[in-house]
Amino acid sequence: MKPGQSITRPHSVGGWAASRPSGGSAPQALLRCCSAWQGPGAFPASRALPRRLWGALGAALLSIVLPIPSRKAILIAAALLASGPLLAAEMIPMSQEQRQAMGVRTAPVAVATESWSVAYPAQVQVPTAQLRVVSTPLSGLLESLLVAEGDAVKKGQKLASILSPELLSLQRGYLQALSQLDLARSDWERDRQLLEEGIIAERRYQTTHAHYVQVRTEVEQSRQTLRLAGMDRSALERLARERQLSGTLTVRSPLDGVVLERMATLGQRLNALDPLYRIGRLKPLWLEIHVPLEQLSQIGVGSTVRVRAPLVEGRVITIGRMVHGGDQGVLVRAEVTDGAERLHPGQFVEVELASGRAERNYRIPLGALVRQGGKAWVFVARDEGFLVVPVIIRAEESDAVVVSADLEPGDQVVMAGTAALKAAWLQGAE
């Protein structure tokens, strides 16, 4: 024998020939045994034996090359396979000791009032009615920025100040219009008195009154222009009273909200309508979800939407009609009110959609589902063993399955060890 060469001991059992190297591992020997196995045809004198006995015999032979714990599980499975037909009774008899040896674990079923879809990508958006872009109404030099991105602001709060020569021109025009209004009012009141005394003709009075109305309209126009430029009522009253011009324009917040973006820099020369800030009110928020076209029949306006992380819920408010060419999806918009403070505009999240309610629907662990012959089954724990129960899949969630079946709340279904039970079930039925 050469150094390093292993000693092989040939085995022959009714035509099944295998060799197990004394220095090899159990899995290697198992692979060689499986490759040499010829099935029941290797035993010409025993072709009439039932297939379940062949399965039991194979399990017993495999236990020769497996470690002690694995041998015990295989022999238990062999005993189950040889115990007789199982599918007709839909019961796999098994003691508590056998369950522990095979590593069978169970979990309770739960009533599913709602089933959840798989996760879809979504983006958090601020509703358009809650967004404002604050811009400068007049040209000028940006003198100061009083808030930054992320700051909470109140309606009317000062945001920035701008040095604007254009504002001076508007104020001067307003004061001139006020002076002309005073003169026109005096002329109108004098001519009215003269008309009552019969000194002047009525035509002259009408001309004076028309001029007064025209000047009053010009004053109102100048006042509204200054209001649009950012001067409030108190500032206009002070200007009319004190007749003092000021070239500093104050920009204020139009609503309560949060500064989402600063769009100008200090010292920048601005033209009229250049943007300064983008401000939004962050409650409620929208979730914009792209849902596959074939899934739309499962949802409707008012359906519940659940964000996976952070865990918040909302309601569908709009289902789009346009199919997007890139992903053949439809835009579904949901509104989140409770918990909106845990979301951030622009954030990408994963959401699940509730697909409705149904009677006798149950939520089971994903690992509890067994597929065979194009159907789905679960193993339900009973005192004497495990009952094989057919189920109808209603929805597949991320970590669970919603099914309809002849189950009861609290029933225990097998979630670990299903492969061994399935083998025993199928072999025992042959």
Short mmCIF file of C-alpha atoms in Angstrom, two decimals:
data_model
loop_
_atom_site.label_atom_id
_atom_site.label_comp_id
_atom_site.label_asym_id
_atom_site.label_seq_id
_atom_site.Cartn_x
_atom_site.Cartn_y
_atom_site.Cartn_z
CA MET A 1 0.00 0.00 0.00
CA LYS A 2 1.31 3.43 -0.97
CA PRO A 3 1.70 6.16 1.65
CA GLY A 4 -1.50 8.23 1.95
CA GLN A 5 -3.64 5.62 0.19
CA SER A 6 -6.88 4.80 2.04
CA ILE A 7 -8.08 1.30 2.79
CA THR A 8 -11.42 0.48 1.17
CA ARG A 9 -13.83 -2.15 2.38
CA PRO A 10 -16.26 -3.27 -0.35
CA HIS A 11 -19.87 -3.85 0.65
CA SER A 12 -22.41 -5.77 -1.39
CA VAL A 13 -26.05 -5.95 -0.42
CA GLY A 14 -28.10 -7.80 -3.02
CA GLY A 15 -26.40 -6.15 -5.98
CA TRP A 16 -25.89 -2.71 -4.37
CA ALA A 17 -22.15 -2.28 -4.41
CA ALA A 18 -20.43 0.63 -2.68
CA SER A 19 -17.05 1.36 -1.23
CA ARG A 20 -16.43 3.50 1.81
CA PRO A 21 -12.87 4.77 2.27
CA SER A 22 -11.85 4.37 5.86
CA GLY A 23 -10.27 7.81 5.76
CA GLY A 24 -13.20 9.54 4.00
CA SER A 25 -16.03 11.54 5.51
CA ALA A 26 -19.62 10.39 5.91
CA PRO A 27 -21.00 12.82 3.26
CA GLN A 28 -18.42 11.60 0.72
CA ALA A 29 -19.37 8.01 1.38
CA LEU A 30 -23.05 8.96 1.15
CA LEU A 31 -22.52 10.50 -2.30
CA ARG A 32 -20.74 7.36 -3.54
CA CYS A 33 -23.48 5.13 -2.13
CA CYS A 34 -26.20 7.22 -3.81
CA SER A 35 -24.39 7.15 -7.15
CA ALA A 36 -24.10 3.32 -6.99
CA TRP A 37 -27.74 2.73 -5.94
CA GLN A 38 -29.69 0.90 -8.65
CA GLY A 39 -33.11 0.86 -6.98
CA PRO A 40 -35.37 -2.16 -6.40
CA GLY A 41 -34.17 -3.66 -9.69
CA ALA A 42 -30.92 -4.65 -7.95
CA PHE A 43 -32.91 -7.16 -5.89
CA PRO A 44 -34.52 -9.47 -8.49
CA ALA A 45 -35.99 -11.73 -5.87
CA SER A 46 -37.70 -8.87 -4.05
CA ARG A 47 -39.34 -6.75 -6.81
CA ALA A 48 -42.78 -7.16 -5.23
CA LEU A 49 -41.92 -5.26 -2.05
CA PRO A 50 -43.91 -2.00 -1.57
CA ARG A 51 -42.04 1.21 -2.40
CA ARG A 52 -42.44 2.51 1.14
CA LEU A 53 -40.41 -0.51 2.38
CA TRP A 54 -37.73 0.30 -0.16
CA GLY A 55 -37.67 3.84 1.22
CA ALA A 56 -37.35 2.50 4.75
CA LEU A 57 -34.58 0.11 3.71
CA GLY A 58 -32.71 2.93 1.94
CA ALA A 59 -32.99 5.15 5.01
CA ALA A 60 -31.64 2.36 7.22
CA LEU A 61 -28.67 1.76 4.89
CA LEU A 62 -27.89 5.51 4.75
CA SER A 63 -27.78 5.58 8.54
CA ILE A 64 -24.67 3.35 8.36
CA VAL A 65 -22.58 6.23 6.99
CA LEU A 66 -24.15 9.17 8.85
CA PRO A 67 -23.18 10.53 12.28
CA ILE A 68 -25.10 9.23 15.29
CA PRO A 69 -27.64 12.16 15.57
CA SER A 70 -28.40 11.99 11.83
CA ARG A 71 -28.78 8.20 12.02
CA LYS A 72 -31.44 8.63 14.67
CA ALA A 73 -33.47 11.08 12.54
CA ILE A 74 -33.14 8.86 9.44
CA LEU A 75 -34.29 5.75 11.33
CA ILE A 76 -37.29 7.66 12.69
CA ALA A 77 -38.20 8.72 9.15
CA ALA A 78 -37.75 5.11 8.01
CA ALA A 79 -40.16 3.92 10.66
CA LEU A 80 -42.70 6.52 9.50
CA LEU A 81 -42.28 5.47 5.86
CA ALA A 82 -42.89 1.82 6.69
CA SER A 83 -45.89 2.50 8.91
CA GLY A 84 -48.49 2.31 6.10
CA PRO A 85 -50.51 4.63 3.79
CA LEU A 86 -50.86 8.19 5.09
CA LEU A 87 -52.44 10.36 2.39
CA ALA A 88 -55.85 8.74 2.61
CA ALA A 89 -56.10 9.53 6.32
CA GLU A 90 -54.15 12.83 5.90
CA MET A 91 -52.50 12.19 9.26
CA ILE A 92 -48.82 11.56 9.95
CA PRO A 93 -48.60 9.75 13.30
CA MET A 94 -45.66 10.93 15.42
CA SER A 95 -44.84 10.98 19.11
CA GLN A 96 -43.39 13.92 21.00
CA GLU A 97 -40.02 12.18 21.21
CA GLN A 98 -39.95 11.70 17.44
CA ARG A 99 -40.82 15.35 16.87
CA GLN A 100 -37.95 16.51 19.04
CA ALA A 101 -35.52 14.11 17.37
CA MET A 102 -36.46 15.37 13.89
CA GLY A 103 -36.25 19.04 14.90
CA VAL A 104 -39.91 19.81 14.21
CA ARG A 105 -40.98 23.27 15.38
CA THR A 106 -44.40 24.88 15.11
CA ALA A 107 -45.92 28.37 15.14
CA PRO A 108 -49.51 29.53 15.71
CA VAL A 109 -51.69 30.74 12.86
CA ALA A 110 -53.26 34.19 13.16
CA VAL A 111 -56.49 35.54 11.75
CA ALA A 112 -55.68 37.86 8.83
CA THR A 113 -58.17 40.71 8.69
CA GLU A 114 -56.03 42.24 5.94
CA SER A 115 -53.47 40.74 3.64
CA TRP A 116 -50.43 42.75 2.62
CA SER A 117 -48.75 42.87 -0.74
CA VAL A 118 -45.05 42.47 -1.37
CA ALA A 119 -43.01 45.62 -0.78
CA TYR A 120 -43.07 48.32 -3.45
CA PRO A 121 -40.72 51.33 -3.67
CA ALA A 122 -42.21 54.72 -2.84
CA GLN A 123 -41.02 58.28 -2.37
CA VAL A 124 -42.17 60.75 0.28
CA GLN A 125 -43.49 64.01 -1.17
CA VAL A 126 -44.96 67.23 0.20
CA PRO A 127 -48.52 67.84 -1.09
CA THR A 128 -48.46 70.58 -3.72
CA ALA A 129 -51.00 72.69 -1.81
CA GLN A 130 -48.57 72.79 1.14
CA LEU A 131 -45.54 74.03 -0.82
CA ARG A 132 -44.44 77.62 -1.37
CA VAL A 133 -41.47 79.06 -3.24
CA VAL A 134 -40.58 82.39 -1.61
CA SER A 135 -39.14 84.81 -4.16
CA THR A 136 -38.10 88.45 -4.16
CA PRO A 137 -40.84 90.69 -5.55
CA LEU A 138 -38.37 93.43 -6.60
CA SER A 139 -34.81 93.57 -7.83
CA GLY A 140 -32.06 94.44 -5.37
CA LEU A 141 -29.11 93.28 -3.28
CA LEU A 142 -29.63 90.41 -0.82
CA GLU A 143 -28.57 92.00 2.46
CA SER A 144 -29.37 89.22 4.97
CA LEU A 145 -30.73 85.67 5.21
CA LEU A 146 -32.44 85.09 8.55
CA VAL A 147 -33.30 81.34 8.38
CA ALA A 148 -31.57 78.21 7.09
CA GLU A 149 -32.60 74.85 5.66
CA GLY A 150 -34.44 72.76 8.24
CA ASP A 151 -35.65 75.71 10.33
CA ALA A 152 -39.29 75.81 11.37
CA VAL A 153 -40.97 79.10 10.48
CA LYS A 154 -44.27 80.79 11.26
CA LYS A 155 -46.52 82.69 8.89
CA GLY A 156 -45.33 86.31 8.67
CA GLN A 157 -41.87 85.58 10.10
CA LYS A 158 -38.98 87.55 8.58
CA LEU A 159 -36.91 85.44 6.19
CA ALA A 160 -34.59 87.90 4.42
CA SER A 161 -33.95 91.59 3.76
CA ILE A 162 -33.13 93.16 0.38
CA LEU A 163 -31.79 96.61 -0.48
CA SER A 164 -33.95 97.69 -3.41
CA PRO A 165 -33.79 101.04 -5.28
CA GLU A 166 -36.97 99.95 -7.03
CA LEU A 167 -38.75 99.99 -3.67
CA LEU A 168 -37.75 103.62 -3.18
CA SER A 169 -39.27 104.51 -6.54
CA LEU A 170 -42.55 102.80 -5.65
CA GLN A 171 -42.73 104.55 -2.28
CA ARG A 172 -42.08 107.93 -3.90
CA GLY A 173 -44.85 107.32 -6.41
CA TYR A 174 -47.21 106.34 -3.61
CA LEU A 175 -46.51 109.53 -1.65
CA GLN A 176 -46.99 111.66 -4.77
CA ALA A 177 -50.31 109.95 -5.41
CA LEU A 178 -51.37 110.70 -1.83
CA SER A 179 -50.54 114.39 -2.33
CA GLN A 180 -52.53 114.52 -5.56
CA LEU A 181 -55.42 112.79 -3.80
CA ASP A 182 -55.48 115.47 -1.10
CA LEU A 183 -55.57 118.20 -3.77
CA ALA A 184 -58.25 116.44 -5.82
CA ARG A 185 -60.38 115.92 -2.72
CA SER A 186 -60.16 119.63 -1.84
CA ASP A 187 -61.17 120.65 -5.40
CA TRP A 188 -64.06 118.23 -5.40
CA GLU A 189 -65.39 119.40 -2.00
CA ARG A 190 -65.07 123.11 -3.06
CA ASP A 191 -66.92 122.58 -6.35
CA ARG A 192 -69.64 120.63 -4.59
CA GLN A 193 -70.20 123.60 -2.27
CA LEU A 194 -70.21 126.02 -5.22
CA LEU A 195 -72.67 123.84 -7.10
CA GLU A 196 -75.03 123.83 -4.14
CA GLU A 197 -74.81 127.66 -4.07
CA GLY A 198 -75.51 127.83 -7.82
CA ILE A 199 -72.23 129.56 -8.61
CA ILE A 200 -70.79 126.95 -11.04
CA ALA A 201 -72.29 124.75 -13.69
CA GLU A 202 -72.92 121.08 -12.98
CA ARG A 203 -70.54 120.05 -15.79
CA ARG A 204 -67.59 121.59 -13.94
CA TYR A 205 -68.57 119.70 -10.79
CA GLN A 206 -68.72 116.42 -12.70
CA THR A 207 -65.24 117.01 -14.17
CA THR A 208 -63.80 117.72 -10.72
CA HIS A 209 -65.45 114.61 -9.26
CA ALA A 210 -64.16 112.40 -12.08
CA HIS A 211 -60.61 113.66 -11.50
CA TYR A 212 -60.92 112.89 -7.78
CA VAL A 213 -62.08 109.32 -8.48
CA GLN A 214 -59.19 108.80 -10.93
CA VAL A 215 -56.57 109.96 -8.43
CA ARG A 216 -58.11 107.83 -5.68
CA THR A 217 -57.80 104.78 -7.99
CA GLU A 218 -54.13 105.59 -8.64
CA VAL A 219 -53.47 105.76 -4.89
CA GLU A 220 -55.08 102.36 -4.37
CA GLN A 221 -53.01 100.91 -7.21
CA SER A 222 -49.78 102.24 -5.65
CA ARG A 223 -50.81 100.86 -2.26
CA GLN A 224 -51.46 97.37 -3.67
CA THR A 225 -48.13 97.43 -5.54
CA LEU A 226 -46.33 98.12 -2.27
CA ARG A 227 -48.31 95.37 -0.54
CA LEU A 228 -47.17 92.93 -3.21
CA ALA A 229 -43.62 94.17 -2.69
CA GLY A 230 -43.78 93.04 0.92
CA MET A 231 -44.95 96.10 2.85
CA ASP A 232 -47.72 95.26 5.31
CA ARG A 233 -50.58 97.54 6.34
CA SER A 234 -48.78 99.02 9.35
CA ALA A 235 -45.73 99.87 7.22
CA LEU A 236 -47.94 101.60 4.66
CA GLU A 237 -49.69 103.62 7.35
CA ARG A 238 -46.35 104.63 8.82
CA LEU A 239 -45.10 105.69 5.37
CA ALA A 240 -48.21 107.80 4.75
CA ARG A 241 -47.95 109.39 8.19
CA GLU A 242 -44.20 110.02 8.43
CA ARG A 243 -43.42 110.43 4.70
CA GLN A 244 -40.03 108.69 5.26
CA LEU A 245 -38.69 106.51 2.41
CA SER A 246 -36.90 103.20 3.12
CA GLY A 247 -35.07 101.05 0.57
CA THR A 248 -34.96 97.92 2.75
CA LEU A 249 -37.42 95.26 1.63
CA THR A 250 -38.38 92.58 4.17
CA VAL A 251 -39.38 89.12 2.84
CA ARG A 252 -41.72 87.14 5.11
CA SER A 253 -42.93 83.54 5.28
CA PRO A 254 -46.33 82.93 3.63
CA LEU A 255 -47.23 79.95 5.87
CA ASP A 256 -46.30 77.86 8.89
CA GLY A 257 -43.83 75.19 7.83
CA VAL A 258 -40.22 74.12 7.47
CA VAL A 259 -37.52 75.54 5.23
CA LEU A 260 -36.84 72.77 2.72
CA GLU A 261 -34.25 74.55 0.59
CA ARG A 262 -32.30 77.81 0.49
CA MET A 263 -32.03 78.99 -3.10
CA ALA A 264 -29.97 82.22 -2.88
CA THR A 265 -26.66 83.33 -1.38
CA LEU A 266 -25.86 86.33 0.78
CA GLY A 267 -24.77 89.40 -1.23
CA GLN A 268 -26.34 88.14 -4.43
CA ARG A 269 -27.85 90.68 -6.83
CA LEU A 270 -31.41 89.60 -7.47
CA ASN A 271 -33.89 90.25 -10.20
CA ALA A 272 -37.61 90.38 -9.55
CA LEU A 273 -39.09 86.92 -8.84
CA ASP A 274 -35.72 85.25 -8.19
CA PRO A 275 -36.32 82.41 -5.66
CA LEU A 276 -35.00 82.67 -2.10
CA TYR A 277 -36.46 79.72 -0.17
CA ARG A 278 -38.69 76.69 -0.63
CA ILE A 279 -40.98 76.16 2.36
CA GLY A 280 -43.42 73.35 3.03
CA ARG A 281 -45.94 72.26 5.64
CA LEU A 282 -45.01 68.67 6.49
CA LYS A 283 -48.27 67.27 7.77
CA PRO A 284 -49.84 65.39 6.08
CA LEU A 285 -47.35 63.93 3.59
CA TRP A 286 -47.80 61.94 0.40
CA LEU A 287 -46.37 58.57 -0.60
CA GLU A 288 -45.99 58.16 -4.36
CA ILE A 289 -45.94 54.43 -5.14
CA HIS A 290 -45.43 52.66 -8.46
CA VAL A 291 -47.68 49.58 -8.46
CA PRO A 292 -47.67 46.92 -11.23
CA LEU A 293 -50.74 47.17 -13.44
CA GLU A 294 -51.88 43.62 -12.63
CA GLN A 295 -52.01 44.42 -8.90
CA LEU A 296 -54.39 47.39 -9.18
CA SER A 297 -57.49 45.20 -8.86
CA GLN A 298 -56.43 44.35 -5.30
CA ILE A 299 -56.51 47.95 -4.02
CA GLY A 300 -58.83 50.95 -4.06
CA VAL A 301 -59.18 54.47 -2.74
CA GLY A 302 -59.17 54.20 1.05
CA SER A 303 -57.00 51.07 1.16
CA THR A 304 -54.42 50.95 3.93
CA VAL A 305 -50.74 51.50 3.13
CA ARG A 306 -47.98 50.47 5.52
CA VAL A 307 -44.43 51.80 5.49
CA ARG A 308 -42.03 49.08 6.65
CA ALA A 309 -39.42 51.36 8.23
CA PRO A 310 -40.30 53.54 9.99
CA LEU A 311 -43.57 51.74 10.74
CA VAL A 312 -46.36 54.17 9.83
CA GLU A 313 -49.65 53.74 8.01
CA GLY A 314 -51.62 55.84 5.54
CA ARG A 315 -54.56 55.70 3.16
CA VAL A 316 -54.72 55.59 -0.63
CA ILE A 317 -56.19 58.85 -1.95
CA THR A 318 -55.50 58.60 -5.70
CA ILE A 319 -54.98 55.79 -8.21
CA GLY A 320 -53.50 57.04 -11.47
CA ARG A 321 -54.75 56.20 -14.93
CA MET A 322 -51.48 56.57 -16.82
CA VAL A 323 -49.23 53.52 -17.23
CA HIS A 324 -45.54 54.47 -17.09
CA GLY A 325 -43.60 53.04 -20.00
CA GLY A 326 -40.42 52.29 -18.07
CA ASP A 327 -41.83 49.84 -15.53
CA GLN A 328 -45.44 49.37 -16.72
CA GLY A 329 -46.53 50.62 -13.32
CA VAL A 330 -49.29 52.98 -12.24
CA LEU A 331 -48.80 55.83 -9.77
CA VAL A 332 -50.71 55.27 -6.52
CA ARG A 333 -50.72 58.17 -4.08
CA ALA A 334 -51.29 57.67 -0.35
CA GLU A 335 -51.62 60.22 2.44
CA VAL A 336 -49.89 59.85 5.81
CA THR A 337 -51.04 61.95 8.76
CA ASP A 338 -50.28 60.02 11.95
CA GLY A 339 -46.52 59.50 12.12
CA ALA A 340 -45.77 61.93 9.28
CA GLU A 341 -43.07 63.52 11.44
CA ARG A 342 -41.03 60.31 11.10
CA LEU A 343 -40.86 60.69 7.32
CA HIS A 344 -38.76 63.15 5.33
CA PRO A 345 -39.58 64.74 1.96
CA GLY A 346 -37.63 63.07 -0.82
CA GLN A 347 -37.03 59.92 1.24
CA PHE A 348 -37.29 56.53 -0.52
CA VAL A 349 -39.16 53.87 1.48
CA GLU A 350 -40.68 50.42 0.99
CA VAL A 351 -44.43 50.14 1.42
CA GLU A 352 -46.98 47.33 1.51
CA LEU A 353 -50.57 47.67 0.33
CA ALA A 354 -53.54 46.05 2.05
CA SER A 355 -55.48 43.97 -0.47
CA GLY A 356 -58.81 43.73 1.35
CA ARG A 357 -60.65 41.58 3.85
CA ALA A 358 -62.00 38.03 3.63
CA GLU A 359 -63.47 35.41 5.95
CA ARG A 360 -61.40 32.47 7.23
CA ASN A 361 -58.13 33.95 6.10
CA TYR A 362 -55.08 33.16 8.19
CA ARG A 363 -51.52 34.39 8.27
CA ILE A 364 -48.87 31.66 8.53
CA PRO A 365 -45.05 31.78 8.45
CA LEU A 366 -43.51 31.59 5.00
CA GLY A 367 -41.63 28.40 5.93
CA ALA A 368 -44.85 26.58 6.88
CA LEU A 369 -46.07 26.34 3.28
CA VAL A 370 -45.54 23.01 1.49
CA ARG A 371 -46.11 22.76 -2.27
CA GLN A 372 -46.95 19.48 -3.95
CA GLY A 373 -48.75 18.63 -7.18
CA GLY A 374 -49.49 22.25 -8.00
CA LYS A 375 -51.23 22.75 -4.65
CA ALA A 376 -50.25 24.14 -1.26
CA TRP A 377 -50.47 22.36 2.09
CA VAL A 378 -49.60 22.84 5.74
CA PHE A 379 -48.92 20.35 8.54
CA VAL A 380 -51.12 21.07 11.56
CA ALA A 381 -50.00 19.69 14.93
CA ARG A 382 -52.33 17.26 16.71
CA ASP A 383 -51.79 15.09 19.79
CA GLU A 384 -51.36 11.95 17.70
CA GLY A 385 -49.25 13.53 14.95
CA PHE A 386 -49.64 16.04 12.13
CA LEU A 387 -52.73 16.64 10.02
CA VAL A 388 -52.13 17.47 6.35
CA VAL A 389 -54.42 20.39 5.43
CA PRO A 390 -54.79 21.92 1.93
CA VAL A 391 -54.69 25.72 1.72
CA ILE A 392 -55.44 28.37 -0.91
CA ILE A 393 -52.88 31.17 -1.12
CA ARG A 394 -54.52 34.60 -0.99
CA ALA A 395 -51.44 36.80 -0.70
CA GLU A 396 -47.69 36.38 -0.34
CA GLU A 397 -46.16 38.92 2.01
CA SER A 398 -42.51 39.63 2.73
CA ASP A 399 -42.20 37.13 5.61
CA ALA A 400 -45.60 35.43 5.74
CA VAL A 401 -48.37 33.98 3.59
CA VAL A 402 -52.10 34.71 3.86
CA VAL A 403 -54.16 31.59 3.13
CA SER A 404 -57.73 30.41 3.36
CA ALA A 405 -58.07 26.94 4.87
CA ASP A 406 -60.00 24.79 7.30
CA LEU A 407 -58.04 26.08 10.28
CA GLU A 408 -58.88 27.60 13.62
CA PRO A 409 -57.21 30.53 15.39
CA GLY A 410 -54.41 29.18 17.55
CA ASP A 411 -53.74 26.06 15.45
CA GLN A 412 -50.04 25.19 15.39
CA VAL A 413 -48.47 24.67 11.95
CA VAL A 414 -45.04 23.20 11.29
CA MET A 415 -42.50 25.87 10.33
CA ALA A 416 -39.28 23.81 10.70
CA GLY A 417 -38.89 20.17 9.73
CA THR A 418 -41.40 20.34 6.87
CA ALA A 419 -39.04 18.57 4.44
CA ALA A 420 -38.86 15.41 6.57
CA LEU A 421 -42.63 15.41 7.12
CA LYS A 422 -43.28 15.91 3.41
CA ALA A 423 -41.04 12.95 2.57
CA ALA A 424 -42.86 10.76 5.10
CA TRP A 425 -46.24 11.93 3.79
CA LEU A 426 -45.48 11.26 0.12
CA GLN A 427 -43.61 7.97 0.60
CA GLY A 428 -46.22 6.66 2.99
CA ALA A 429 -48.96 7.30 0.40
CA GLU A 430 -47.38 5.07 -2.25
#
